[in-house]
């Protein structure tokens, strides 16, 4: 049995669906009730309360773990006590490139490495799906606002992250690996707005935000440290952050999906 945390979310929901389709027994963990494929066991629990995870982990062999909750060591102890032998952690590129800003994922990576479990760490860069932040302004006024409109980064499709996670959870040969997950090519925010326009068949205007405007918007839903790290990556990416990683193709045997492909599959959110 495989336990998937974040099952009500973007990546976790897709990991659950892929594992269930592959015939695995799955326990889906989240605080909210998630819509799940038939046969998937749902456990509502908070990663901030590791004692409450006992039921979820009972009889499990593998765990897909998100960075959530404050005590990764206690989560991993509960997992091991329940029978888990393999853990796949969804960390973040910033844990490698800007550890001073990304302390939460760094703490989870350290705990996973020390856990005694067979581990694999996934470090995605920015997600294609961060463009959902534009859904309302594109629907209402065909406008997309972001800072650093001409700086390119190889954002990654959450569907590819989920497919890598589902593969690594089921397949041997990935123990002790850290996979950097990116898309197939850098795109700028201006390119991404244009790709959404192309998917809609009508232009989307790109509006350049100042760093201050973006900071104020991001502080509404991200901790301050992560906002500073994210703005640094978006505005002054290092070579490592601009680099297209070979790891999605290494694991899946096919190229990662482009932003334009994501926009085409998710165009309904912008209509
Ligand atoms: N977006 C990016 O550019 C980016 C880049 C690198 C890494 N990441 C990482 O990728 C992760 C997944 O992204 P996503 O798009 O799938 O996020 P999402 O759609 O917001 O889903 C987050 C999931 O985490 C669960 N969760 C949050 N806190 C929890 C807690 N205390 N206990 C149990 N479950 C909890 C939520 O479920 P409930 O609310 O139902 O509990 C939800 O299922 C993010 O959390 C982030 O750390 C994101």
PDB file of C-alpha atoms and ligand atoms in Angstrom:
ATOM      1  CA  UNK A   1       0.000   0.000   0.000  1.00  0.00           C
ATOM      2  CA  UNK A   2       1.227   3.487  -0.859  1.00  0.00           C
ATOM      3  CA  UNK A   3       0.339   6.566   1.211  1.00  0.00           C
ATOM      4  CA  UNK A   4       0.004   9.837  -0.720  1.00  0.00           C
ATOM      5  CA  UNK A   5      -0.040  13.105   1.221  1.00  0.00           C
ATOM      6  CA  UNK A   6      -1.438  16.282  -0.357  1.00  0.00           C
ATOM      7  CA  UNK A   7      -4.044  14.120  -2.076  1.00  0.00           C
ATOM      8  CA  UNK A   8      -6.492  17.030  -2.363  1.00  0.00           C
ATOM      9  CA  UNK A   9      -3.841  19.108  -4.189  1.00  0.00           C
ATOM     10  CA  UNK A  10      -2.567  19.599  -7.681  1.00  0.00           C
ATOM     11  CA  UNK A  11       0.369  17.138  -7.658  1.00  0.00           C
ATOM     12  CA  UNK A  12      -0.854  14.718  -4.963  1.00  0.00           C
ATOM     13  CA  UNK A  13      -4.248  14.258  -6.633  1.00  0.00           C
ATOM     14  CA  UNK A  14      -2.537  13.229  -9.858  1.00  0.00           C
ATOM     15  CA  UNK A  15      -0.151  10.868  -8.015  1.00  0.00           C
ATOM     16  CA  UNK A  16      -3.190   9.151  -6.465  1.00  0.00           C
ATOM     17  CA  UNK A  17      -4.887   8.794  -9.861  1.00  0.00           C
ATOM     18  CA  UNK A  18      -1.766   7.358 -11.549  1.00  0.00           C
ATOM     19  CA  UNK A  19      -1.127   4.833  -8.769  1.00  0.00           C
ATOM     20  CA  UNK A  20      -4.780   3.737  -8.688  1.00  0.00           C
ATOM     21  CA  UNK A  21      -4.785   3.279 -12.480  1.00  0.00           C
ATOM     22  CA  UNK A  22      -1.615   1.174 -12.149  1.00  0.00           C
ATOM     23  CA  UNK A  23      -3.522  -1.119  -9.750  1.00  0.00           C
ATOM     24  CA  UNK A  24      -1.781  -0.066  -6.527  1.00  0.00           C
ATOM     25  CA  UNK A  25      -3.594   0.057  -3.202  1.00  0.00           C
ATOM     26  CA  UNK A  26      -3.559   3.722  -2.191  1.00  0.00           C
ATOM     27  CA  UNK A  27      -4.297   5.681   0.986  1.00  0.00           C
ATOM     28  CA  UNK A  28      -4.923   9.363   0.251  1.00  0.00           C
ATOM     29  CA  UNK A  29      -4.142  11.818   3.065  1.00  0.00           C
ATOM     30  CA  UNK A  30      -5.310  15.427   3.274  1.00  0.00           C
ATOM     31  CA  UNK A  31      -7.099  17.732   5.703  1.00  0.00           C
ATOM     32  CA  UNK A  32      -9.947  18.511   3.271  1.00  0.00           C
ATOM     33  CA  UNK A  33     -12.060  15.795   1.716  1.00  0.00           C
ATOM     34  CA  UNK A  34     -10.655  14.962  -1.712  1.00  0.00           C
ATOM     35  CA  UNK A  35     -12.461  13.568  -4.735  1.00  0.00           C
ATOM     36  CA  UNK A  36     -10.766  10.234  -5.276  1.00  0.00           C
ATOM     37  CA  UNK A  37     -10.854   7.373  -7.772  1.00  0.00           C
ATOM     38  CA  UNK A  38     -12.905   4.361  -6.720  1.00  0.00           C
ATOM     39  CA  UNK A  39     -11.153   2.006  -4.309  1.00  0.00           C
ATOM     40  CA  UNK A  40      -8.776   4.615  -2.857  1.00  0.00           C
ATOM     41  CA  UNK A  41      -8.872   4.812   0.928  1.00  0.00           C
ATOM     42  CA  UNK A  42      -9.261   8.331   2.299  1.00  0.00           C
ATOM     43  CA  UNK A  43      -7.740   9.402   5.622  1.00  0.00           C
ATOM     44  CA  UNK A  44      -8.268  12.963   6.747  1.00  0.00           C
ATOM     45  CA  UNK A  45      -5.255  14.002   8.822  1.00  0.00           C
ATOM     46  CA  UNK A  46      -2.951  16.945   9.434  1.00  0.00           C
ATOM     47  CA  UNK A  47       0.802  16.594   8.877  1.00  0.00           C
ATOM     48  CA  UNK A  48       1.131  18.969  11.822  1.00  0.00           C
ATOM     49  CA  UNK A  49      -0.231  16.179  14.027  1.00  0.00           C
ATOM     50  CA  UNK A  50       2.002  13.141  13.312  1.00  0.00           C
ATOM     51  CA  UNK A  51       0.241  11.038  15.984  1.00  0.00           C
ATOM     52  CA  UNK A  52      -2.963  11.345  13.906  1.00  0.00           C
ATOM     53  CA  UNK A  53      -1.220   9.681  10.935  1.00  0.00           C
ATOM     54  CA  UNK A  54      -0.963   6.263  12.594  1.00  0.00           C
ATOM     55  CA  UNK A  55      -4.078   4.896  10.902  1.00  0.00           C
ATOM     56  CA  UNK A  56      -2.910   6.133   7.477  1.00  0.00           C
ATOM     57  CA  UNK A  57       0.491   4.442   7.769  1.00  0.00           C
ATOM     58  CA  UNK A  58      -0.710   1.122   9.147  1.00  0.00           C
ATOM     59  CA  UNK A  59       0.411  -1.559   6.655  1.00  0.00           C
ATOM     60  CA  UNK A  60       1.968   0.932   4.188  1.00  0.00           C
ATOM     61  CA  UNK A  61       5.128   0.191   2.185  1.00  0.00           C
ATOM     62  CA  UNK A  62       5.800   3.542   0.542  1.00  0.00           C
ATOM     63  CA  UNK A  63       5.069   7.224   1.178  1.00  0.00           C
ATOM     64  CA  UNK A  64       4.746  10.275  -1.080  1.00  0.00           C
ATOM     65  CA  UNK A  65       5.513  13.155   1.281  1.00  0.00           C
ATOM     66  CA  UNK A  66       4.869  16.869   0.887  1.00  0.00           C
ATOM     67  CA  UNK A  67       6.656  19.593   2.792  1.00  0.00           C
ATOM     68  CA  UNK A  68       3.900  20.394   5.307  1.00  0.00           C
ATOM     69  CA  UNK A  69       3.805  20.334   9.090  1.00  0.00           C
ATOM     70  CA  UNK A  70       6.642  21.323  11.424  1.00  0.00           C
ATOM     71  CA  UNK A  71       8.160  17.994  12.501  1.00  0.00           C
ATOM     72  CA  UNK A  72       9.346  15.865   9.564  1.00  0.00           C
ATOM     73  CA  UNK A  73      11.226  13.520  11.897  1.00  0.00           C
ATOM     74  CA  UNK A  74       7.995  12.637  13.771  1.00  0.00           C
ATOM     75  CA  UNK A  75       6.128  12.082  10.472  1.00  0.00           C
ATOM     76  CA  UNK A  76       8.889   9.743   9.249  1.00  0.00           C
ATOM     77  CA  UNK A  77       9.030   7.891  12.595  1.00  0.00           C
ATOM     78  CA  UNK A  78       5.274   7.270  12.362  1.00  0.00           C
ATOM     79  CA  UNK A  79       5.695   6.102   8.757  1.00  0.00           C
ATOM     80  CA  UNK A  80       8.463   3.638   9.678  1.00  0.00           C
ATOM     81  CA  UNK A  81       6.440   2.328  12.624  1.00  0.00           C
ATOM     82  CA  UNK A  82       3.549   1.610  10.242  1.00  0.00           C
ATOM     83  CA  UNK A  83       5.765  -0.386   7.858  1.00  0.00           C
ATOM     84  CA  UNK A  84       6.905   2.215   5.297  1.00  0.00           C
ATOM     85  CA  UNK A  85      10.277   1.372   3.703  1.00  0.00           C
ATOM     86  CA  UNK A  86      10.417   3.869   0.835  1.00  0.00           C
ATOM     87  CA  UNK A  87       9.785   7.629   0.870  1.00  0.00           C
ATOM     88  CA  UNK A  88       9.589  10.040  -2.074  1.00  0.00           C
ATOM     89  CA  UNK A  89       9.789  13.673  -0.947  1.00  0.00           C
ATOM     90  CA  UNK A  90       8.354  16.547  -3.009  1.00  0.00           C
ATOM     91  CA  UNK A  91      10.903  19.231  -2.101  1.00  0.00           C
ATOM     92  CA  UNK A  92      11.812  22.301  -4.120  1.00  0.00           C
ATOM     93  CA  UNK A  93      14.634  23.439  -6.425  1.00  0.00           C
ATOM     94  CA  UNK A  94      15.290  26.284  -3.965  1.00  0.00           C
ATOM     95  CA  UNK A  95      16.387  23.776  -1.298  1.00  0.00           C
ATOM     96  CA  UNK A  96      19.450  23.193  -3.475  1.00  0.00           C
ATOM     97  CA  UNK A  97      20.033  26.632  -4.971  1.00  0.00           C
ATOM     98  CA  UNK A  98      18.910  28.958  -2.131  1.00  0.00           C
ATOM     99  CA  UNK A  99      18.871  26.932   1.110  1.00  0.00           C
ATOM    100  CA  UNK A 100      18.966  30.118   3.206  1.00  0.00           C
ATOM    101  CA  UNK A 101      15.454  31.013   1.956  1.00  0.00           C
ATOM    102  CA  UNK A 102      14.012  27.489   1.677  1.00  0.00           C
ATOM    103  CA  UNK A 103      14.607  26.269   5.248  1.00  0.00           C
ATOM    104  CA  UNK A 104      11.373  24.257   5.447  1.00  0.00           C
ATOM    105  CA  UNK A 105      12.141  21.968   2.447  1.00  0.00           C
ATOM    106  CA  UNK A 106      15.787  21.746   3.590  1.00  0.00           C
ATOM    107  CA  UNK A 107      14.638  20.488   7.025  1.00  0.00           C
ATOM    108  CA  UNK A 108      12.429  17.853   5.334  1.00  0.00           C
ATOM    109  CA  UNK A 109      15.285  16.765   3.033  1.00  0.00           C
ATOM    110  CA  UNK A 110      17.650  16.403   6.025  1.00  0.00           C
ATOM    111  CA  UNK A 111      15.074  14.337   7.943  1.00  0.00           C
ATOM    112  CA  UNK A 112      14.420  12.090   4.928  1.00  0.00           C
ATOM    113  CA  UNK A 113      18.166  11.477   4.449  1.00  0.00           C
ATOM    114  CA  UNK A 114      18.554  10.570   8.137  1.00  0.00           C
ATOM    115  CA  UNK A 115      15.373   8.462   8.281  1.00  0.00           C
ATOM    116  CA  UNK A 116      16.926   5.075   7.516  1.00  0.00           C
ATOM    117  CA  UNK A 117      14.251   4.641   4.821  1.00  0.00           C
ATOM    118  CA  UNK A 118      14.998   4.184   1.125  1.00  0.00           C
ATOM    119  CA  UNK A 119      14.579   7.775  -0.109  1.00  0.00           C
ATOM    120  CA  UNK A 120      14.306   9.804  -3.303  1.00  0.00           C
ATOM    121  CA  UNK A 121      14.062  13.606  -3.340  1.00  0.00           C
ATOM    122  CA  UNK A 122      12.235  15.492  -6.108  1.00  0.00           C
ATOM    123  CA  UNK A 123      13.257  19.133  -6.555  1.00  0.00           C
ATOM    124  CA  UNK A 124      10.925  20.836  -9.029  1.00  0.00           C
ATOM    125  CA  UNK A 125      11.404  24.405 -10.185  1.00  0.00           C
ATOM    126  CA  UNK A 126       8.375  26.697 -10.631  1.00  0.00           C
ATOM    127  CA  UNK A 127       5.227  24.915 -11.814  1.00  0.00           C
ATOM    128  CA  UNK A 128       3.446  25.633 -15.120  1.00  0.00           C
ATOM    129  CA  UNK A 129       0.290  25.705 -12.989  1.00  0.00           C
ATOM    130  CA  UNK A 130       1.423  28.854 -11.143  1.00  0.00           C
ATOM    131  CA  UNK A 131      -0.246  30.503 -14.158  1.00  0.00           C
ATOM    132  CA  UNK A 132      -3.604  29.669 -12.498  1.00  0.00           C
ATOM    133  CA  UNK A 133      -2.900  32.901 -10.574  1.00  0.00           C
ATOM    134  CA  UNK A 134      -3.855  34.637 -13.851  1.00  0.00           C
ATOM    135  CA  UNK A 135      -7.140  32.758 -14.332  1.00  0.00           C
ATOM    136  CA  UNK A 136      -9.405  35.486 -12.955  1.00  0.00           C
ATOM    137  CA  UNK A 137      -7.721  38.441 -14.734  1.00  0.00           C
ATOM    138  CA  UNK A 138      -7.556  36.511 -18.010  1.00  0.00           C
ATOM    139  CA  UNK A 139     -11.236  35.512 -17.737  1.00  0.00           C
ATOM    140  CA  UNK A 140     -12.276  39.034 -16.744  1.00  0.00           C
ATOM    141  CA  UNK A 141      -9.995  41.243 -18.849  1.00  0.00           C
ATOM    142  CA  UNK A 142      -7.638  39.101 -20.984  1.00  0.00           C
ATOM    143  CA  UNK A 143      -4.695  40.374 -18.901  1.00  0.00           C
ATOM    144  CA  UNK A 144      -1.834  38.590 -17.114  1.00  0.00           C
ATOM    145  CA  UNK A 145       0.414  40.511 -14.686  1.00  0.00           C
ATOM    146  CA  UNK A 146       3.814  39.371 -13.397  1.00  0.00           C
ATOM    147  CA  UNK A 147       7.247  40.805 -12.582  1.00  0.00           C
ATOM    148  CA  UNK A 148      10.410  40.132 -14.644  1.00  0.00           C
ATOM    149  CA  UNK A 149       8.426  39.596 -17.857  1.00  0.00           C
ATOM    150  CA  UNK A 150      11.462  38.862 -20.021  1.00  0.00           C
ATOM    151  CA  UNK A 151      13.380  36.485 -17.783  1.00  0.00           C
ATOM    152  CA  UNK A 152      13.081  32.863 -18.879  1.00  0.00           C
ATOM    153  CA  UNK A 153      12.844  29.833 -16.594  1.00  0.00           C
ATOM    154  CA  UNK A 154      12.119  26.181 -17.472  1.00  0.00           C
ATOM    155  CA  UNK A 155       8.883  25.768 -15.471  1.00  0.00           C
ATOM    156  CA  UNK A 156       7.630  22.204 -15.044  1.00  0.00           C
ATOM    157  CA  UNK A 157       4.270  20.511 -15.606  1.00  0.00           C
ATOM    158  CA  UNK A 158       2.741  19.226 -12.330  1.00  0.00           C
ATOM    159  CA  UNK A 159       1.507  16.242 -14.335  1.00  0.00           C
ATOM    160  CA  UNK A 160       5.151  15.343 -15.077  1.00  0.00           C
ATOM    161  CA  UNK A 161       6.071  15.727 -11.391  1.00  0.00           C
ATOM    162  CA  UNK A 162       3.210  13.368 -10.504  1.00  0.00           C
ATOM    163  CA  UNK A 163       4.276  10.847 -13.146  1.00  0.00           C
ATOM    164  CA  UNK A 164       7.889  10.906 -11.927  1.00  0.00           C
ATOM    165  CA  UNK A 165       6.664  10.471  -8.336  1.00  0.00           C
ATOM    166  CA  UNK A 166       4.376   7.546  -9.221  1.00  0.00           C
ATOM    167  CA  UNK A 167       7.210   5.864 -11.154  1.00  0.00           C
ATOM    168  CA  UNK A 168       9.784   6.307  -8.403  1.00  0.00           C
ATOM    169  CA  UNK A 169       7.314   5.069  -5.762  1.00  0.00           C
ATOM    170  CA  UNK A 170       6.773   1.806  -7.695  1.00  0.00           C
ATOM    171  CA  UNK A 171      10.148   1.166  -9.359  1.00  0.00           C
ATOM    172  CA  UNK A 172      13.509   0.109  -7.882  1.00  0.00           C
ATOM    173  CA  UNK A 173      16.713   1.929  -8.813  1.00  0.00           C
ATOM    174  CA  UNK A 174      15.948   5.434  -7.559  1.00  0.00           C
ATOM    175  CA  UNK A 175      17.198   5.155  -3.960  1.00  0.00           C
ATOM    176  CA  UNK A 176      19.480   7.949  -2.786  1.00  0.00           C
ATOM    177  CA  UNK A 177      18.792  10.069  -5.886  1.00  0.00           C
ATOM    178  CA  UNK A 178      17.904  13.767  -6.015  1.00  0.00           C
ATOM    179  CA  UNK A 179      15.992  14.583  -9.208  1.00  0.00           C
ATOM    180  CA  UNK A 180      15.772  18.175 -10.460  1.00  0.00           C
ATOM    181  CA  UNK A 181      12.493  18.509 -12.350  1.00  0.00           C
ATOM    182  CA  UNK A 182      12.065  21.158 -15.053  1.00  0.00           C
ATOM    183  CA  UNK A 183      10.203  21.641 -18.282  1.00  0.00           C
ATOM    184  CA  UNK A 184      11.805  21.198 -21.732  1.00  0.00           C
ATOM    185  CA  UNK A 185      12.847  24.849 -22.299  1.00  0.00           C
ATOM    186  CA  UNK A 186      12.893  28.221 -20.562  1.00  0.00           C
ATOM    187  CA  UNK A 187       9.859  30.458 -21.149  1.00  0.00           C
ATOM    188  CA  UNK A 188       9.366  34.033 -19.934  1.00  0.00           C
ATOM    189  CA  UNK A 189       6.178  35.222 -18.192  1.00  0.00           C
ATOM    190  CA  UNK A 190       5.436  37.156 -21.411  1.00  0.00           C
ATOM    191  CA  UNK A 191       5.764  33.893 -23.437  1.00  0.00           C
ATOM    192  CA  UNK A 192       3.410  32.118 -21.009  1.00  0.00           C
ATOM    193  CA  UNK A 193       0.750  34.823 -21.292  1.00  0.00           C
ATOM    194  CA  UNK A 194       1.030  34.544 -25.088  1.00  0.00           C
ATOM    195  CA  UNK A 195       0.707  30.739 -24.905  1.00  0.00           C
ATOM    196  CA  UNK A 196      -2.527  31.078 -22.909  1.00  0.00           C
ATOM    197  CA  UNK A 197      -3.776  33.553 -25.542  1.00  0.00           C
ATOM    198  CA  UNK A 198      -2.907  31.059 -28.288  1.00  0.00           C
ATOM    199  CA  UNK A 199      -4.788  28.288 -26.463  1.00  0.00           C
ATOM    200  CA  UNK A 200      -7.800  30.605 -26.093  1.00  0.00           C
ATOM    201  CA  UNK A 201      -7.576  31.822 -29.683  1.00  0.00           C
ATOM    202  CA  UNK A 202      -7.579  35.449 -28.484  1.00  0.00           C
ATOM    203  CA  UNK A 203      -4.644  37.611 -27.312  1.00  0.00           C
ATOM    204  CA  UNK A 204      -3.814  37.997 -23.627  1.00  0.00           C
ATOM    205  CA  UNK A 205      -2.117  41.280 -22.713  1.00  0.00           C
ATOM    206  CA  UNK A 206       0.981  40.986 -20.517  1.00  0.00           C
ATOM    207  CA  UNK A 207       1.282  43.674 -17.791  1.00  0.00           C
ATOM    208  CA  UNK A 208       4.709  44.016 -16.174  1.00  0.00           C
ATOM    209  CA  UNK A 209       4.481  44.321 -12.369  1.00  0.00           C
ATOM    210  CA  UNK A 210       7.131  45.996 -10.224  1.00  0.00           C
ATOM    211  CA  UNK A 211       8.949  43.781  -7.721  1.00  0.00           C
ATOM    212  CA  UNK A 212       7.052  45.585  -4.925  1.00  0.00           C
ATOM    213  CA  UNK A 213       3.633  44.871  -6.486  1.00  0.00           C
ATOM    214  CA  UNK A 214       4.550  41.201  -6.888  1.00  0.00           C
ATOM    215  CA  UNK A 215       5.903  40.999  -3.308  1.00  0.00           C
ATOM    216  CA  UNK A 216       2.658  42.441  -1.864  1.00  0.00           C
ATOM    217  CA  UNK A 217       0.579  39.949  -3.863  1.00  0.00           C
ATOM    218  CA  UNK A 218       2.739  36.927  -2.942  1.00  0.00           C
ATOM    219  CA  UNK A 219       2.829  37.818   0.773  1.00  0.00           C
ATOM    220  CA  UNK A 220      -0.917  37.135   0.863  1.00  0.00           C
ATOM    221  CA  UNK A 221      -0.344  33.394   0.498  1.00  0.00           C
ATOM    222  CA  UNK A 222       3.384  32.647   1.058  1.00  0.00           C
ATOM    223  CA  UNK A 223       5.715  33.051   4.067  1.00  0.00           C
ATOM    224  CA  UNK A 224       8.027  36.070   3.781  1.00  0.00           C
ATOM    225  CA  UNK A 225      11.217  34.034   3.437  1.00  0.00           C
ATOM    226  CA  UNK A 226       9.787  31.991   0.553  1.00  0.00           C
ATOM    227  CA  UNK A 227       8.549  35.195  -1.141  1.00  0.00           C
ATOM    228  CA  UNK A 228      12.085  36.651  -1.021  1.00  0.00           C
ATOM    229  CA  UNK A 229      13.597  33.408  -2.351  1.00  0.00           C
ATOM    230  CA  UNK A 230      11.002  33.156  -5.118  1.00  0.00           C
ATOM    231  CA  UNK A 231      11.474  36.788  -6.197  1.00  0.00           C
ATOM    232  CA  UNK A 232      15.244  36.221  -6.301  1.00  0.00           C
ATOM    233  CA  UNK A 233      14.768  33.158  -8.529  1.00  0.00           C
ATOM    234  CA  UNK A 234      12.292  34.959 -10.827  1.00  0.00           C
ATOM    235  CA  UNK A 235      14.396  38.139 -11.095  1.00  0.00           C
ATOM    236  CA  UNK A 236      17.993  36.976 -10.890  1.00  0.00           C
ATOM    237  CA  UNK A 237      18.083  33.254 -11.592  1.00  0.00           C
ATOM    238  CA  UNK A 238      21.411  31.466 -11.239  1.00  0.00           C
ATOM    239  CA  UNK A 239      22.738  29.229 -14.018  1.00  0.00           C
ATOM    240  CA  UNK A 240      21.456  26.198 -12.070  1.00  0.00           C
ATOM    241  CA  UNK A 241      17.950  27.695 -11.944  1.00  0.00           C
ATOM    242  CA  UNK A 242      17.916  28.450 -15.684  1.00  0.00           C
ATOM    243  CA  UNK A 243      19.188  25.005 -16.630  1.00  0.00           C
ATOM    244  CA  UNK A 244      16.921  22.450 -18.323  1.00  0.00           C
ATOM    245  CA  UNK A 245      17.350  19.255 -16.307  1.00  0.00           C
ATOM    246  CA  UNK A 246      17.524  15.842 -17.998  1.00  0.00           C
ATOM    247  CA  UNK A 247      15.868  14.116 -15.014  1.00  0.00           C
ATOM    248  CA  UNK A 248      12.203  13.976 -16.158  1.00  0.00           C
ATOM    249  CA  UNK A 249      13.363  12.266 -19.356  1.00  0.00           C
ATOM    250  CA  UNK A 250      15.779  10.034 -17.405  1.00  0.00           C
ATOM    251  CA  UNK A 251      12.933   8.684 -15.251  1.00  0.00           C
ATOM    252  CA  UNK A 252      10.042   8.680 -17.762  1.00  0.00           C
ATOM    253  CA  UNK A 253      11.913   7.948 -21.008  1.00  0.00           C
ATOM    254  CA  UNK A 254      10.230  10.901 -22.725  1.00  0.00           C
ATOM    255  CA  UNK A 255      10.707  14.666 -22.831  1.00  0.00           C
ATOM    256  CA  UNK A 256       8.920  16.856 -20.261  1.00  0.00           C
ATOM    257  CA  UNK A 257       5.731  18.624 -21.362  1.00  0.00           C
ATOM    258  CA  UNK A 258       5.928  22.263 -22.454  1.00  0.00           C
ATOM    259  CA  UNK A 259       4.044  25.225 -21.004  1.00  0.00           C
ATOM    260  CA  UNK A 260       2.040  25.488 -24.248  1.00  0.00           C
ATOM    261  CA  UNK A 261       0.940  21.877 -23.800  1.00  0.00           C
ATOM    262  CA  UNK A 262      -0.176  22.617 -20.202  1.00  0.00           C
ATOM    263  CA  UNK A 263      -2.060  25.742 -21.346  1.00  0.00           C
ATOM    264  CA  UNK A 264      -3.859  23.725 -24.028  1.00  0.00           C
ATOM    265  CA  UNK A 265      -4.942  21.044 -21.537  1.00  0.00           C
ATOM    266  CA  UNK A 266      -6.055  23.591 -18.923  1.00  0.00           C
ATOM    267  CA  UNK A 267      -7.536  26.303 -21.138  1.00  0.00           C
ATOM    268  CA  UNK A 268     -10.988  25.925 -19.538  1.00  0.00           C
ATOM    269  CA  UNK A 269      -9.696  27.728 -16.408  1.00  0.00           C
ATOM    270  CA  UNK A 270      -9.005  30.848 -18.531  1.00  0.00           C
ATOM    271  CA  UNK A 271     -12.209  30.969 -20.661  1.00  0.00           C
TER     272      UNK A 271
HETATM  273  N1  LIG B   1       4.135  25.929  -7.128  1.00  0.00           N
HETATM  274  C1  LIG B   1       5.433  25.877  -7.307  1.00  0.00           C
HETATM  275  O1  LIG B   1       6.016  26.578  -8.152  1.00  0.00           O
HETATM  276  C2  LIG B   1       6.273  24.919  -6.470  1.00  0.00           C
HETATM  277  C3  LIG B   1       7.639  24.820  -6.742  1.00  0.00           C
HETATM  278  C4  LIG B   1       8.411  23.915  -6.006  1.00  0.00           C
HETATM  279  C5  LIG B   1       7.811  23.134  -5.020  1.00  0.00           C
HETATM  280  N2  LIG B   1       6.481  23.271  -4.769  1.00  0.00           N
HETATM  281  C6  LIG B   1       5.887  22.401  -3.713  1.00  0.00           C
HETATM  282  O2  LIG B   1       4.935  21.538  -4.295  1.00  0.00           O
HETATM  283  C7  LIG B   1       3.931  21.286  -3.325  1.00  0.00           C
HETATM  284  C8  LIG B   1       2.663  20.756  -3.995  1.00  0.00           C
HETATM  285  O3  LIG B   1       2.195  21.695  -4.906  1.00  0.00           O
HETATM  286  P1  LIG B   1       0.677  21.640  -5.369  1.00  0.00           P
HETATM  287  O4  LIG B   1       0.525  22.575  -6.526  1.00  0.00           O
HETATM  288  O5  LIG B   1       0.248  20.227  -5.499  1.00  0.00           O
HETATM  289  O6  LIG B   1      -0.003  22.305  -4.084  1.00  0.00           O
HETATM  290  P2  LIG B   1      -1.560  22.398  -3.709  1.00  0.00           P
HETATM  291  O7  LIG B   1      -2.415  22.104  -4.881  1.00  0.00           O
HETATM  292  O8  LIG B   1      -1.711  23.696  -2.982  1.00  0.00           O
HETATM  293  O9  LIG B   1      -1.719  21.210  -2.677  1.00  0.00           O
HETATM  294  C9  LIG B   1      -1.153  21.242  -1.409  1.00  0.00           C
HETATM  295  C10 LIG B   1      -1.621  20.010  -0.682  1.00  0.00           C
HETATM  296  O10 LIG B   1      -0.970  20.003   0.598  1.00  0.00           O
HETATM  297  C11 LIG B   1      -1.934  19.609   1.547  1.00  0.00           C
HETATM  298  N3  LIG B   1      -1.527  20.122   2.852  1.00  0.00           N
HETATM  299  C12 LIG B   1      -1.075  21.362   3.123  1.00  0.00           C
HETATM  300  N4  LIG B   1      -0.800  21.464   4.427  1.00  0.00           N
HETATM  301  C13 LIG B   1      -1.113  20.265   4.985  1.00  0.00           C
HETATM  302  C14 LIG B   1      -1.053  19.746   6.299  1.00  0.00           C
HETATM  303  N5  LIG B   1      -0.630  20.489   7.350  1.00  0.00           N
HETATM  304  N6  LIG B   1      -1.439  18.468   6.510  1.00  0.00           N
HETATM  305  C15 LIG B   1      -1.880  17.696   5.490  1.00  0.00           C
HETATM  306  N7  LIG B   1      -1.936  18.135   4.216  1.00  0.00           N
HETATM  307  C16 LIG B   1      -1.568  19.404   3.983  1.00  0.00           C
HETATM  308  C17 LIG B   1      -3.223  20.224   1.042  1.00  0.00           C
HETATM  309  O11 LIG B   1      -4.323  19.466   1.498  1.00  0.00           O
HETATM  310  P3  LIG B   1      -5.391  19.977   2.560  1.00  0.00           P
HETATM  311  O12 LIG B   1      -5.456  21.481   2.501  1.00  0.00           O
HETATM  312  O13 LIG B   1      -6.653  19.291   2.144  1.00  0.00           O
HETATM  313  O14 LIG B   1      -4.844  19.443   3.810  1.00  0.00           O
HETATM  314  C18 LIG B   1      -3.104  19.958  -0.452  1.00  0.00           C
HETATM  315  O15 LIG B   1      -3.551  18.664  -0.773  1.00  0.00           O
HETATM  316  C19 LIG B   1       3.765  22.632  -2.617  1.00  0.00           C
HETATM  317  O16 LIG B   1       3.254  22.400  -1.319  1.00  0.00           O
HETATM  318  C20 LIG B   1       5.181  23.177  -2.611  1.00  0.00           C
HETATM  319  O17 LIG B   1       5.805  22.832  -1.389  1.00  0.00           O
HETATM  320  C21 LIG B   1       5.696  24.131  -5.470  1.00  0.00           C
END
